[in-house]
CSV table of C-alpha atoms and ligand atoms in Angstrom, one decimal:
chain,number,residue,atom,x,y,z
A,17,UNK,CA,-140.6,81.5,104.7
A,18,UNK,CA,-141.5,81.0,108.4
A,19,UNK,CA,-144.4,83.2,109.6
A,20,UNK,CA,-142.9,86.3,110.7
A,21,UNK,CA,-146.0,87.1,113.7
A,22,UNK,CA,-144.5,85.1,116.7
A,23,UNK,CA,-141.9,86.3,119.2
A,24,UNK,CA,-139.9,84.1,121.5
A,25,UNK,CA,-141.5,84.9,124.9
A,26,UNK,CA,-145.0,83.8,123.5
A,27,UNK,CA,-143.3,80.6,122.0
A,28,UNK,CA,-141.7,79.5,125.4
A,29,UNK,CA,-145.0,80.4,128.1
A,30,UNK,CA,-147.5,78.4,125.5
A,31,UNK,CA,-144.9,75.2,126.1
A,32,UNK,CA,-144.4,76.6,129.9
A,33,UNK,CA,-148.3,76.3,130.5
A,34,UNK,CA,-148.3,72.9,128.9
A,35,UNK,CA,-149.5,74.1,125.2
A,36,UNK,CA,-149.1,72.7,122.4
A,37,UNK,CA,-147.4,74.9,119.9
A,38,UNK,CA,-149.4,76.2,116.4
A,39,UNK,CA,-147.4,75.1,113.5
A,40,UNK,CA,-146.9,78.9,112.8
A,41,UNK,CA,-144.9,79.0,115.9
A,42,UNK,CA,-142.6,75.7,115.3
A,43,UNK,CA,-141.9,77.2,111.5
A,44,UNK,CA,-141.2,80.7,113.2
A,45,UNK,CA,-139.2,79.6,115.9
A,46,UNK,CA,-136.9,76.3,114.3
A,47,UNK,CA,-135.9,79.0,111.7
A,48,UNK,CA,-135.7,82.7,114.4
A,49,UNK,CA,-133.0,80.3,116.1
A,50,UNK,CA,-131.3,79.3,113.5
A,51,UNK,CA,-130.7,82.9,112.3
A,52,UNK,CA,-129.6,84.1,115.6
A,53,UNK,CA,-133.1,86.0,116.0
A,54,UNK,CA,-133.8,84.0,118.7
A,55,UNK,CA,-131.1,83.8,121.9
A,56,UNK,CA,-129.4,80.6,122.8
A,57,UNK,CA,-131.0,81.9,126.9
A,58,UNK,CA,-134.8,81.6,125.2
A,59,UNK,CA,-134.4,78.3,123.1
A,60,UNK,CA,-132.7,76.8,126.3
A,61,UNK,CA,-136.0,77.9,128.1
A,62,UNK,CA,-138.1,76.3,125.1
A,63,UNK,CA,-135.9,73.1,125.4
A,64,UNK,CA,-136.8,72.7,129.0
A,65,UNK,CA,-140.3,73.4,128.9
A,66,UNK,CA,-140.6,70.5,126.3
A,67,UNK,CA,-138.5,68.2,127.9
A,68,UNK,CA,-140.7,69.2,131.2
A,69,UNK,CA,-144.1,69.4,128.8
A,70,UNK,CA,-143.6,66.8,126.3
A,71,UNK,CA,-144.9,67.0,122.5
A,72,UNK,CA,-148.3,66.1,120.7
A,73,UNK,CA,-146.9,63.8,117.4
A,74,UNK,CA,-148.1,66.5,115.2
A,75,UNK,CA,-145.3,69.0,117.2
A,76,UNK,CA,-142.8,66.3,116.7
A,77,UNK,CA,-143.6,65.4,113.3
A,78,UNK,CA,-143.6,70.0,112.6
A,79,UNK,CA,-140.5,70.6,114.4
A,80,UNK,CA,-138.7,67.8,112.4
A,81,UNK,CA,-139.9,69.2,109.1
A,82,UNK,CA,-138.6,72.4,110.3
A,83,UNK,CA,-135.2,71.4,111.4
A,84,UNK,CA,-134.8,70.0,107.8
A,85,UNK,CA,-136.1,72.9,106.0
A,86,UNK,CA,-133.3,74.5,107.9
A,87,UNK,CA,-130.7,73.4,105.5
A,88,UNK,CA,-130.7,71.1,102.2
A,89,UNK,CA,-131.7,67.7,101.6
A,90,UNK,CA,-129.5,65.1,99.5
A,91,UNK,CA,-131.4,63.0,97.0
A,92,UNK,CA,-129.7,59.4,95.8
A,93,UNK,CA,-132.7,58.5,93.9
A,94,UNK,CA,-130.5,58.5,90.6
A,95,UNK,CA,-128.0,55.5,92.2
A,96,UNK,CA,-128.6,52.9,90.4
A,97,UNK,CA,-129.2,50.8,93.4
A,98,UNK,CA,-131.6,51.0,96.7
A,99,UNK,CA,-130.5,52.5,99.4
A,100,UNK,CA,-130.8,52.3,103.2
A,101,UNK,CA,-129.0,53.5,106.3
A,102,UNK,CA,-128.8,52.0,109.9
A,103,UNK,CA,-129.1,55.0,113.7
A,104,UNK,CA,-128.0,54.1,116.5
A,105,UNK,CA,-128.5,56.0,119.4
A,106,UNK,CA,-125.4,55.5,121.1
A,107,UNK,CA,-123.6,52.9,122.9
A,108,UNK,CA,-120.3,51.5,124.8
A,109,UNK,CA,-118.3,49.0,121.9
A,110,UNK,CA,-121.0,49.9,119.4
A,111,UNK,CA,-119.1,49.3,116.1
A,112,UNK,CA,-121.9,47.5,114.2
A,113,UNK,CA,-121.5,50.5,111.7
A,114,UNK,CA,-118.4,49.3,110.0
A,115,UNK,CA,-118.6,45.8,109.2
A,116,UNK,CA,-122.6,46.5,108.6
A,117,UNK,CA,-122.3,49.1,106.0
A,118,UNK,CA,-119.7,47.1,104.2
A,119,UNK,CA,-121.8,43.8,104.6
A,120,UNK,CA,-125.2,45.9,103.0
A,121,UNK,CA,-123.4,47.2,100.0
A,122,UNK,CA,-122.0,43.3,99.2
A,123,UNK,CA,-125.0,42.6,99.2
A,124,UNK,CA,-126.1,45.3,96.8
A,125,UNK,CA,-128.0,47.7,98.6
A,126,UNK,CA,-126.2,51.3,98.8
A,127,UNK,CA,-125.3,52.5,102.4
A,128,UNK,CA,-124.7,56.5,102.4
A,129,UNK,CA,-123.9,56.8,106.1
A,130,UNK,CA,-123.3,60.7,107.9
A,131,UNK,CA,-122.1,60.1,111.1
A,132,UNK,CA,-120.6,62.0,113.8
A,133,UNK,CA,-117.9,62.2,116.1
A,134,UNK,CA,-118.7,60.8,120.1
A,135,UNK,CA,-118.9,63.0,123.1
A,136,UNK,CA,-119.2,61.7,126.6
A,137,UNK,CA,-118.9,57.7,127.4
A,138,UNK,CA,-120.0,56.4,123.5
A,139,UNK,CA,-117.8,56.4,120.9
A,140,UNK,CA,-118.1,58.2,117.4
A,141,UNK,CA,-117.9,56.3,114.3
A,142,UNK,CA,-116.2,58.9,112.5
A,143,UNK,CA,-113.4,58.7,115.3
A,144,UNK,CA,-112.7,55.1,114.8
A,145,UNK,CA,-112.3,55.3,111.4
A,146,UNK,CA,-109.8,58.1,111.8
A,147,UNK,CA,-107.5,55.0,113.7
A,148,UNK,CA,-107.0,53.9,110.1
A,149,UNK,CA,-103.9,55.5,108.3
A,150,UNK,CA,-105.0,58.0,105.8
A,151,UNK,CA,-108.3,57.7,106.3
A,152,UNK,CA,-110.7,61.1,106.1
A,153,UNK,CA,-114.1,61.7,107.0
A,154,UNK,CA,-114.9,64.7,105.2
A,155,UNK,CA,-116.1,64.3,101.6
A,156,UNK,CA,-117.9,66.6,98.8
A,157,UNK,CA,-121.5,65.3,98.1
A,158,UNK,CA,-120.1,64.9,94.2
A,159,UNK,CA,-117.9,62.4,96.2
A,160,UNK,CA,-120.3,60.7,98.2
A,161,UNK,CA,-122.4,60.0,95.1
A,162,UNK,CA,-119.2,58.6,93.0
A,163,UNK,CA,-118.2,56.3,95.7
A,164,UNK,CA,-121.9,55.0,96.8
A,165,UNK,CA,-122.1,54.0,92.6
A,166,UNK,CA,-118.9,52.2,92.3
A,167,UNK,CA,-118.4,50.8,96.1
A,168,UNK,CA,-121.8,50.9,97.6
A,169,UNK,CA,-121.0,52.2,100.9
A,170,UNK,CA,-119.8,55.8,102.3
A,171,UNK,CA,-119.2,56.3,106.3
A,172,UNK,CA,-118.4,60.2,105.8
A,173,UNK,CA,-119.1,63.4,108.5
A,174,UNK,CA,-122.2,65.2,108.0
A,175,UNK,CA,-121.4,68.5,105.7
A,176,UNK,CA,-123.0,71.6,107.9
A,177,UNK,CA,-125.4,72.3,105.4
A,178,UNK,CA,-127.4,69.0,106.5
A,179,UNK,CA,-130.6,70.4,109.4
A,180,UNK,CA,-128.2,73.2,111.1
A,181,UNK,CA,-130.9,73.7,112.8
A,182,UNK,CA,-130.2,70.8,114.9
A,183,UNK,CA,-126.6,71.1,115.0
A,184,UNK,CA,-126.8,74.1,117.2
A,185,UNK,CA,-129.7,72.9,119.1
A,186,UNK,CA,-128.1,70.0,119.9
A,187,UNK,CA,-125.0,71.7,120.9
A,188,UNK,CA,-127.1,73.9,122.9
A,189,UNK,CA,-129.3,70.9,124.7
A,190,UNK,CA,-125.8,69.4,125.7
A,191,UNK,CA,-125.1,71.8,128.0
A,192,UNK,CA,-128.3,73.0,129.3
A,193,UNK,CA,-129.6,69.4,130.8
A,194,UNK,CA,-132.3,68.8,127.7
A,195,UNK,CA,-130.6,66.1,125.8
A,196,UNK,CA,-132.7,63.5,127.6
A,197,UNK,CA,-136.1,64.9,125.9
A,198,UNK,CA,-137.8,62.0,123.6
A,199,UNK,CA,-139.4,65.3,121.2
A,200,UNK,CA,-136.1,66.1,120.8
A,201,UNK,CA,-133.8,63.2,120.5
A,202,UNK,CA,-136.4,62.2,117.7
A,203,UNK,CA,-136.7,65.4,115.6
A,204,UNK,CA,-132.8,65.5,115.8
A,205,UNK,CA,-132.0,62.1,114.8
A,206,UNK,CA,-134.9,62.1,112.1
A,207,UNK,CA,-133.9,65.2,110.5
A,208,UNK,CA,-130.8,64.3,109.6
A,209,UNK,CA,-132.1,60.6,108.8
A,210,UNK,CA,-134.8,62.3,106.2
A,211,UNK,CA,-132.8,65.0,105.2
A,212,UNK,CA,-129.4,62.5,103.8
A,213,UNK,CA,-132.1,61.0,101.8
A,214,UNK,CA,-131.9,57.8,102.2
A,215,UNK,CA,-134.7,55.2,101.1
A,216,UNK,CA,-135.0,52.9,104.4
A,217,UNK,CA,-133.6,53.1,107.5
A,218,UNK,CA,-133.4,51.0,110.5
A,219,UNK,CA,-132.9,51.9,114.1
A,220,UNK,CA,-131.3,50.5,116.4
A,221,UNK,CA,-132.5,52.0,119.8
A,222,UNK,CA,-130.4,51.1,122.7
A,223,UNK,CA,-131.7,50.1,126.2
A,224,UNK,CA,-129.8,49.8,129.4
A,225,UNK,CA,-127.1,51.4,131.6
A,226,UNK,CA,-124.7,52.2,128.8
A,227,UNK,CA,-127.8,53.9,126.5
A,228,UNK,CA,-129.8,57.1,126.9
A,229,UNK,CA,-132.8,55.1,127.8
A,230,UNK,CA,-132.3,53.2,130.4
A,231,UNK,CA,-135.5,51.5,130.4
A,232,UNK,CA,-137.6,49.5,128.0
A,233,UNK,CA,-140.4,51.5,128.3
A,234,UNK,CA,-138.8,54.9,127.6
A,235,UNK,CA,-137.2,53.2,124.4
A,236,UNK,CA,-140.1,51.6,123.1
A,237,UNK,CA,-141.9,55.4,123.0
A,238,UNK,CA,-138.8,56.6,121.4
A,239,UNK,CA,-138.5,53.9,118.6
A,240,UNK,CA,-142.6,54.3,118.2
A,241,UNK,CA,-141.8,58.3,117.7
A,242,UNK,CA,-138.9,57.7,115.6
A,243,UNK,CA,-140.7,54.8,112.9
A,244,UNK,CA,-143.9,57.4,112.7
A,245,UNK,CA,-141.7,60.1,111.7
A,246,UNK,CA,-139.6,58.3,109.2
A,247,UNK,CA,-142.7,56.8,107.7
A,248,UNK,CA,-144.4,59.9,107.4
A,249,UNK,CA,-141.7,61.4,105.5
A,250,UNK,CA,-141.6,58.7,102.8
A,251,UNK,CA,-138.1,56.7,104.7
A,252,UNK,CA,-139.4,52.8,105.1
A,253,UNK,CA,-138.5,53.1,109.0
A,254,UNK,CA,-138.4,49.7,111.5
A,255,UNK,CA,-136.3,49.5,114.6
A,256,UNK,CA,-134.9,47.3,116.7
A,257,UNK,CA,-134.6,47.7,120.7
A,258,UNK,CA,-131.5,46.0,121.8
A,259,UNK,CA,-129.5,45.6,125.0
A,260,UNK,CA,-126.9,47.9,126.1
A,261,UNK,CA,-127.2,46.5,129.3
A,262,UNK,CA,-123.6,44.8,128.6
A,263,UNK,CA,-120.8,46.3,126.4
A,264,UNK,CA,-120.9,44.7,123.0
A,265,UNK,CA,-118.4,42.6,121.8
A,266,UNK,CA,-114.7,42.7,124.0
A,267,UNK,CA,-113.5,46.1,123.2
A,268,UNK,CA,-114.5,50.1,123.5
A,269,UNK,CA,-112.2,52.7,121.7
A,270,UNK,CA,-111.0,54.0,118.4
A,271,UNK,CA,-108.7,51.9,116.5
A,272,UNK,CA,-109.4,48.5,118.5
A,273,UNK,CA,-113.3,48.2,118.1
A,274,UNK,CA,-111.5,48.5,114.3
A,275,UNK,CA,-109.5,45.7,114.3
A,276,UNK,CA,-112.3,43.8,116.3
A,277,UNK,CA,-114.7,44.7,113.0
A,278,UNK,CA,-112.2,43.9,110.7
A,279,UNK,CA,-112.7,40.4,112.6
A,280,UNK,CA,-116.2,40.0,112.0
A,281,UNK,CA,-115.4,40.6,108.2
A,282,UNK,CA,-112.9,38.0,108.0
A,283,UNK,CA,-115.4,35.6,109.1
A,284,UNK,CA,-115.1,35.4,112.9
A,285,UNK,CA,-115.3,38.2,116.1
A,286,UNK,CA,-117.3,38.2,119.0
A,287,UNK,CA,-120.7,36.2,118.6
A,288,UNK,CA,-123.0,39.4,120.0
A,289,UNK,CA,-121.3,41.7,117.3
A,290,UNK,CA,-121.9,39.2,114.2
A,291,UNK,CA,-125.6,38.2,115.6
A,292,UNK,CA,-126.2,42.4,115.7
A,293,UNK,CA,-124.5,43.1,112.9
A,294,UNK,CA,-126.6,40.0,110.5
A,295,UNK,CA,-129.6,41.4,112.1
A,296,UNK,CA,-129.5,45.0,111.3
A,297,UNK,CA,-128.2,44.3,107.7
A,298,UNK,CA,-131.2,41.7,107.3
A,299,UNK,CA,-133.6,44.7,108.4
A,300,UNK,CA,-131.6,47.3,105.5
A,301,UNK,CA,-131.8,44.5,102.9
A,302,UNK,CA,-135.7,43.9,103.7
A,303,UNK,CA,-136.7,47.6,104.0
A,304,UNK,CA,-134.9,48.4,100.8
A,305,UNK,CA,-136.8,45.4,98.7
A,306,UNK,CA,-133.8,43.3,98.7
A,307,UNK,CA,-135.0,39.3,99.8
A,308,UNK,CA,-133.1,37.1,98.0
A,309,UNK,CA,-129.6,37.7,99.4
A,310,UNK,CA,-128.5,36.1,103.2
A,311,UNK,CA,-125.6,38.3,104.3
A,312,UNK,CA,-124.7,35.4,106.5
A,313,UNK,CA,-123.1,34.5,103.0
A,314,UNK,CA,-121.4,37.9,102.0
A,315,UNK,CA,-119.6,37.5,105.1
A,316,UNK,CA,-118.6,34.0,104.7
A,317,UNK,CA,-117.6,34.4,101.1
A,318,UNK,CA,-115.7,37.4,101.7
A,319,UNK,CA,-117.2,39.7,99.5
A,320,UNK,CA,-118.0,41.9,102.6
A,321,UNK,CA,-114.5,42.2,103.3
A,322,UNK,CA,-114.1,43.1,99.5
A,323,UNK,CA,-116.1,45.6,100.2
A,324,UNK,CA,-114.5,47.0,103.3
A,325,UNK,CA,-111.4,47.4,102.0
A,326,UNK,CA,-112.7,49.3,98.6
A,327,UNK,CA,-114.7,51.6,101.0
A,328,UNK,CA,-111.2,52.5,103.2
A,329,UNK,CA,-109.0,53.2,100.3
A,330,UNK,CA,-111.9,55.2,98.2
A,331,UNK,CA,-111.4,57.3,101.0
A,332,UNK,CA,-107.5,57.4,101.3
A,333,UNK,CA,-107.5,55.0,104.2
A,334,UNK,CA,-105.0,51.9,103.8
A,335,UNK,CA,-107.1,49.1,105.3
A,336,UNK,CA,-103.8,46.9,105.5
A,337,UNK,CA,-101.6,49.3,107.5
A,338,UNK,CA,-100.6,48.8,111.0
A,339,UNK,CA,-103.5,50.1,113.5
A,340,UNK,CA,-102.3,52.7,115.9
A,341,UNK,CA,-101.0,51.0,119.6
A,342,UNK,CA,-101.2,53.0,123.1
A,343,UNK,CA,-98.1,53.3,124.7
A,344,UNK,CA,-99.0,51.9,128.1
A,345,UNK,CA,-101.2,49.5,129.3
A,346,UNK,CA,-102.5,48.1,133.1
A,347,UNK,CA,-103.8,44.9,133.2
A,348,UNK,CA,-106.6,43.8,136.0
A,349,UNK,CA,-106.7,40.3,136.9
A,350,UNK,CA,-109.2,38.2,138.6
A,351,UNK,CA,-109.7,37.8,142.1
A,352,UNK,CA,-110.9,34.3,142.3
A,353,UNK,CA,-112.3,31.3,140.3
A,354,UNK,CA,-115.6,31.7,139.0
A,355,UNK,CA,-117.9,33.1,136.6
A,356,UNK,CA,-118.6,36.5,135.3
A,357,UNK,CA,-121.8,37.9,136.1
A,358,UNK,CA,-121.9,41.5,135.4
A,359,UNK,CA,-120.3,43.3,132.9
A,360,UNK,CA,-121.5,47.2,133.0
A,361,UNK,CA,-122.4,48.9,130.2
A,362,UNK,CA,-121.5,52.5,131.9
A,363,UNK,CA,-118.5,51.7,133.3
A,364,UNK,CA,-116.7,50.6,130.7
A,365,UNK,CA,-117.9,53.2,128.7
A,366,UNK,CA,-116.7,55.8,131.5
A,367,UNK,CA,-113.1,53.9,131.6
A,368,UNK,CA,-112.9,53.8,127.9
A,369,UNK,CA,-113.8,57.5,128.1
A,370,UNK,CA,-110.8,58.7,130.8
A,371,UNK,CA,-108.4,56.5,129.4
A,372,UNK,CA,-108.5,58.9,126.5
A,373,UNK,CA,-110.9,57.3,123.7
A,374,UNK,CA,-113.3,60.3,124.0
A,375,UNK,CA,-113.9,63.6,124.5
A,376,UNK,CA,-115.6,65.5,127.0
A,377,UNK,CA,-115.5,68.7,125.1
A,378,UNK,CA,-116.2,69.0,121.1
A,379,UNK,CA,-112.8,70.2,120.2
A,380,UNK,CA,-110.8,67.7,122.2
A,381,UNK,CA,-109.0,65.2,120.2
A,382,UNK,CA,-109.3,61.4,121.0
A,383,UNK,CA,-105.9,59.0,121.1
A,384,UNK,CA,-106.2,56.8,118.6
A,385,UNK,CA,-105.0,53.4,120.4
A,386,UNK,CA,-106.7,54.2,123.4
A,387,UNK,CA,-109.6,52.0,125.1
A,388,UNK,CA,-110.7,49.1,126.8
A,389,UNK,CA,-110.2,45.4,126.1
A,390,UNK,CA,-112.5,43.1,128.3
A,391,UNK,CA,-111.3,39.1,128.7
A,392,UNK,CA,-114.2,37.8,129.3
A,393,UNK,CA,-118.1,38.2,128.9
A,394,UNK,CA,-120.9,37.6,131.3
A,395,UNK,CA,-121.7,33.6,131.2
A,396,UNK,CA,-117.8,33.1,131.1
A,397,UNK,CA,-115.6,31.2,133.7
A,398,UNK,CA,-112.9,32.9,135.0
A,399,UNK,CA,-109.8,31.8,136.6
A,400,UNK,CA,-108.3,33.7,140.0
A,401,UNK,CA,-105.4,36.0,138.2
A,402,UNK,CA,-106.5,35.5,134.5
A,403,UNK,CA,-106.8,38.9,132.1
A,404,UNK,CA,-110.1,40.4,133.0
A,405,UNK,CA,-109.6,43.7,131.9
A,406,UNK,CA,-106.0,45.6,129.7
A,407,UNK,CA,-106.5,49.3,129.9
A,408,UNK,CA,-105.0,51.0,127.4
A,409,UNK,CA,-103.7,54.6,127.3
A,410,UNK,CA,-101.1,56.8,125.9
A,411,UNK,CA,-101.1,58.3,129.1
A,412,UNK,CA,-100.0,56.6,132.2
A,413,UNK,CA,-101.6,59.1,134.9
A,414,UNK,CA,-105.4,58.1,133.4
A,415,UNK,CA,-105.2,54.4,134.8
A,416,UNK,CA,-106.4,55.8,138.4
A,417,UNK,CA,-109.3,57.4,136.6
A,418,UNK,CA,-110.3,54.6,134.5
A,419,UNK,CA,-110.0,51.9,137.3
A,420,UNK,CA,-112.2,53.8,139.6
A,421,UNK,CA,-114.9,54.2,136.9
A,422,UNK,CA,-114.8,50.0,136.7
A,423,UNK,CA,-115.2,49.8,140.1
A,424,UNK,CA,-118.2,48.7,141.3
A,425,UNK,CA,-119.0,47.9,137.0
A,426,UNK,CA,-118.5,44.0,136.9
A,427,UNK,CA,-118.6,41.3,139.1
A,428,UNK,CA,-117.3,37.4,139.8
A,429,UNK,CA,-118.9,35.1,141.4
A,430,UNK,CA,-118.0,31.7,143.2
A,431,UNK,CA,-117.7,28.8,140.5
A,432,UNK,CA,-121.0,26.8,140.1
A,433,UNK,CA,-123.4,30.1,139.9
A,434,UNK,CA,-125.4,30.2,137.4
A,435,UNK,CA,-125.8,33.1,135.1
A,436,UNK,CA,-128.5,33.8,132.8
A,437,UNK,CA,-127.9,35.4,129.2
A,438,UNK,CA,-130.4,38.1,128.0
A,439,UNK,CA,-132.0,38.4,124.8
A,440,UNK,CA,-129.6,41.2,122.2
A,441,UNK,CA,-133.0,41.9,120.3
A,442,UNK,CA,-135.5,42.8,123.0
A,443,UNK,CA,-138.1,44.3,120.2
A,444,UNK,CA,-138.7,45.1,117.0
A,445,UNK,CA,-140.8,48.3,115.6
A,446,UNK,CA,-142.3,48.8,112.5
B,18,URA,N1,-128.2,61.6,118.7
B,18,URA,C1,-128.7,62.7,118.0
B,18,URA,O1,-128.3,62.9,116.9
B,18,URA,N2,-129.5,63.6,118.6
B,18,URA,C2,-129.9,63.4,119.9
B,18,URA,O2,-130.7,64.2,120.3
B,18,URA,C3,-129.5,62.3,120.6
B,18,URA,C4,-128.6,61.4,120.0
């Protein structure tokens, strides 16, 4: 029980006049807001002083503790296999979730993955799985346990007794300007890391236009935050800063970055999404003691794919049924020969977005078929009136929308320029 000799005014000047705050205070005001003691208007106050103020590591490492001692913590230490579980924070064609936690249990480390749904210009796991017919996110933890034994791998939506604490603060930091706060993207994505309970867990922290953190430096600080905590807690943590600079892979939306996935499992897909997806499931494997397997194999021998398919139907989905289409589609063409030398991150997030393949608002549904489909990557030639972009909608009057968040987002130059790839995996953490 949270010491009970705070109130919320003291809480917010100490952070105001750049303070650290006694551990007494985190306990007392994590749990005050939580039980509606403390008013959304003060713990928007206390959210902006932070992200104004910043946090000592001992305030981090307290205010994540707090947030899970807001609700219960799952414990898979009677699997009889290790486990491990892959973040990332966010970004445009990010599907690495669903041929990686497939591709970890094949090789037979247990993947018990809680995700969420997207808001704003990423995409939500849970929403791309939802393109599959039949398939449902929610599942009881008696279920989650069943299926982690006998397939290995569950992608399910977080049940609400997992860190509400952080559920309403994060709800709460969305609409107050204080998402962008490294104290408190940490605490909330490490609380519900530590409190699912699994073993390891890898990060993958995203850098560039499309991400949060836009620049190297910002990420490296968040990654460092993020591996402290997670070792701390008893979670082998490492992370990897990679490039969202570019979109990954050729496609953003629901039930197409499912069929591009369902292409890496079969063997082949875009070479940025295999190279991501080998590397993040060679970190699991690693931080959960497991050295002997290469899943370059698993995905070659199709056991991954096994796998996949095992994981869809455990939870209703039929992983051999038609995907949903969008009704319409607008295609843009190149202007002239040459090669592709920008691709942004952003805006093809922001088309992706409007075209109807996320939500701007919690409650708003997504269209299934809905998204972009990109031609062509940065490096490639181009020919003047070729496919560059197929925008794809259920919903006709969101083309103007989409195309005016593309403008300005990629660019073609005059044959013979040269263009230089980047590095995917800019660092690793550990
Ligand atoms: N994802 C989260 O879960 N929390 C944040 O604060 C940011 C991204």
């Amino acid at each position: 029980m949270a010491d009970q000799s705070h109130d919320a005014v003291e809480v917010i000047t100490t952070k105001r006049d750049g303070g650290a705050l006694s551990t007494g205070q985190i306990e007392w005001v994590v749990d005050a807001y939580t039980r509606g003691a403390v008013a959304d208007e003060q713990m928007s106050a206390l959210a902006m002083a932070i992200l104004l103020n910043g946090m000592e590591r001992r305030e981090i490492a307290e205010w994540t503790a707090a947030m899970i001692a807001s609700g219960e913590r799952m414990d898979f230490s009677s699997l009889s296999r290790p486990t491990a579980d892959k973040h990332s924070t966010g970004g445009v064609g990010d599907k690495i979730t669903l041929p990686l936690a497939p591709l970890v249990a094949a090789c037979g480390v247990a993947v018990p993955q809680l995700s969420g749904r997207g808001l704003g210009h990423t995409g939500g796991t849970l929403d791309k799985l939802e393109s599959i017919p039949g398939w449902r996110a929610t599942l009881s933890n008696a279920e989650m346990m069943a299926q982690l034994e006998d397939v290995g791998a569950v992608i399910c939506a977080a049940g609400d007794g997992l860190a509400p604490a952080d559920k309403k603060l994060y709800a709460l930091r969305d609409v107050t300007g204080t998402v962008e706060a490294v104290p408190l993207i940490a605490s909330s994505i490490m609380s519900k890391k530590i409190a699912e309970g699994t073993g390891a867990l890898v990060l993958d922290v995203k850098v560039g236009s499309g991400a949060f953190m836009k620049d190297l430096a910002k990420a490296r600080e968040l990654a460092e935050v993020m591996v402290a905590l997670g070792t701390d807690a008893g979670v082998r943590t490492v992370a990897l800063l990679t490039d969202m600079s570019v979109p990954l892979g050729l496609t953003a939306g629901n039930a197409i970055e499912v069929a591009e996935s369902v292409e890496v499992l079969a063997g082949g897909g875009p070479a940025d999404v295999v190279e991501l997806t080998l590397a993040l499931a060679r970190e699991m494997l690693v931080a959960a003691g497991v050295t002997d397997v290469d899943p370059a194999d698993r995905l070659a021998d199709g056991s991954a794919m096994d796998a996949w398919k095992r994981m869809i139907r455990a939870q209703g989905g039929d992983p051999d049924a038609p995907l949903p289409v969008a009704r319409e589609s607008h295609v843009v063409t190149a202007p002239a020969d040459g090669v592709l030398t920008r691709l942004d991150a952003m805006a093809v997030g922001v088309a992706a977005w409007r075209l109807g393949a996320g939500r701007a608002r919690k409650e708003d549904p997504v269209q299934a078929g809905a998204g972009v489909v990109w031609h062509a990557r940065p490096g490639d030639a181009v020919t003047a009136g070729s496919p560059l972009f197929t925008l794809l909608t259920d919903e006709p009057a969101r083309f103007d929308r989409a195309m005016a968040a593309l403008d300005g987002g990629w660019e073609v130059a005059a044959g013979g320029s040269s263009y230089e790839p980047g590095a995917l995996v800019l660092d690793r953490i550990s």
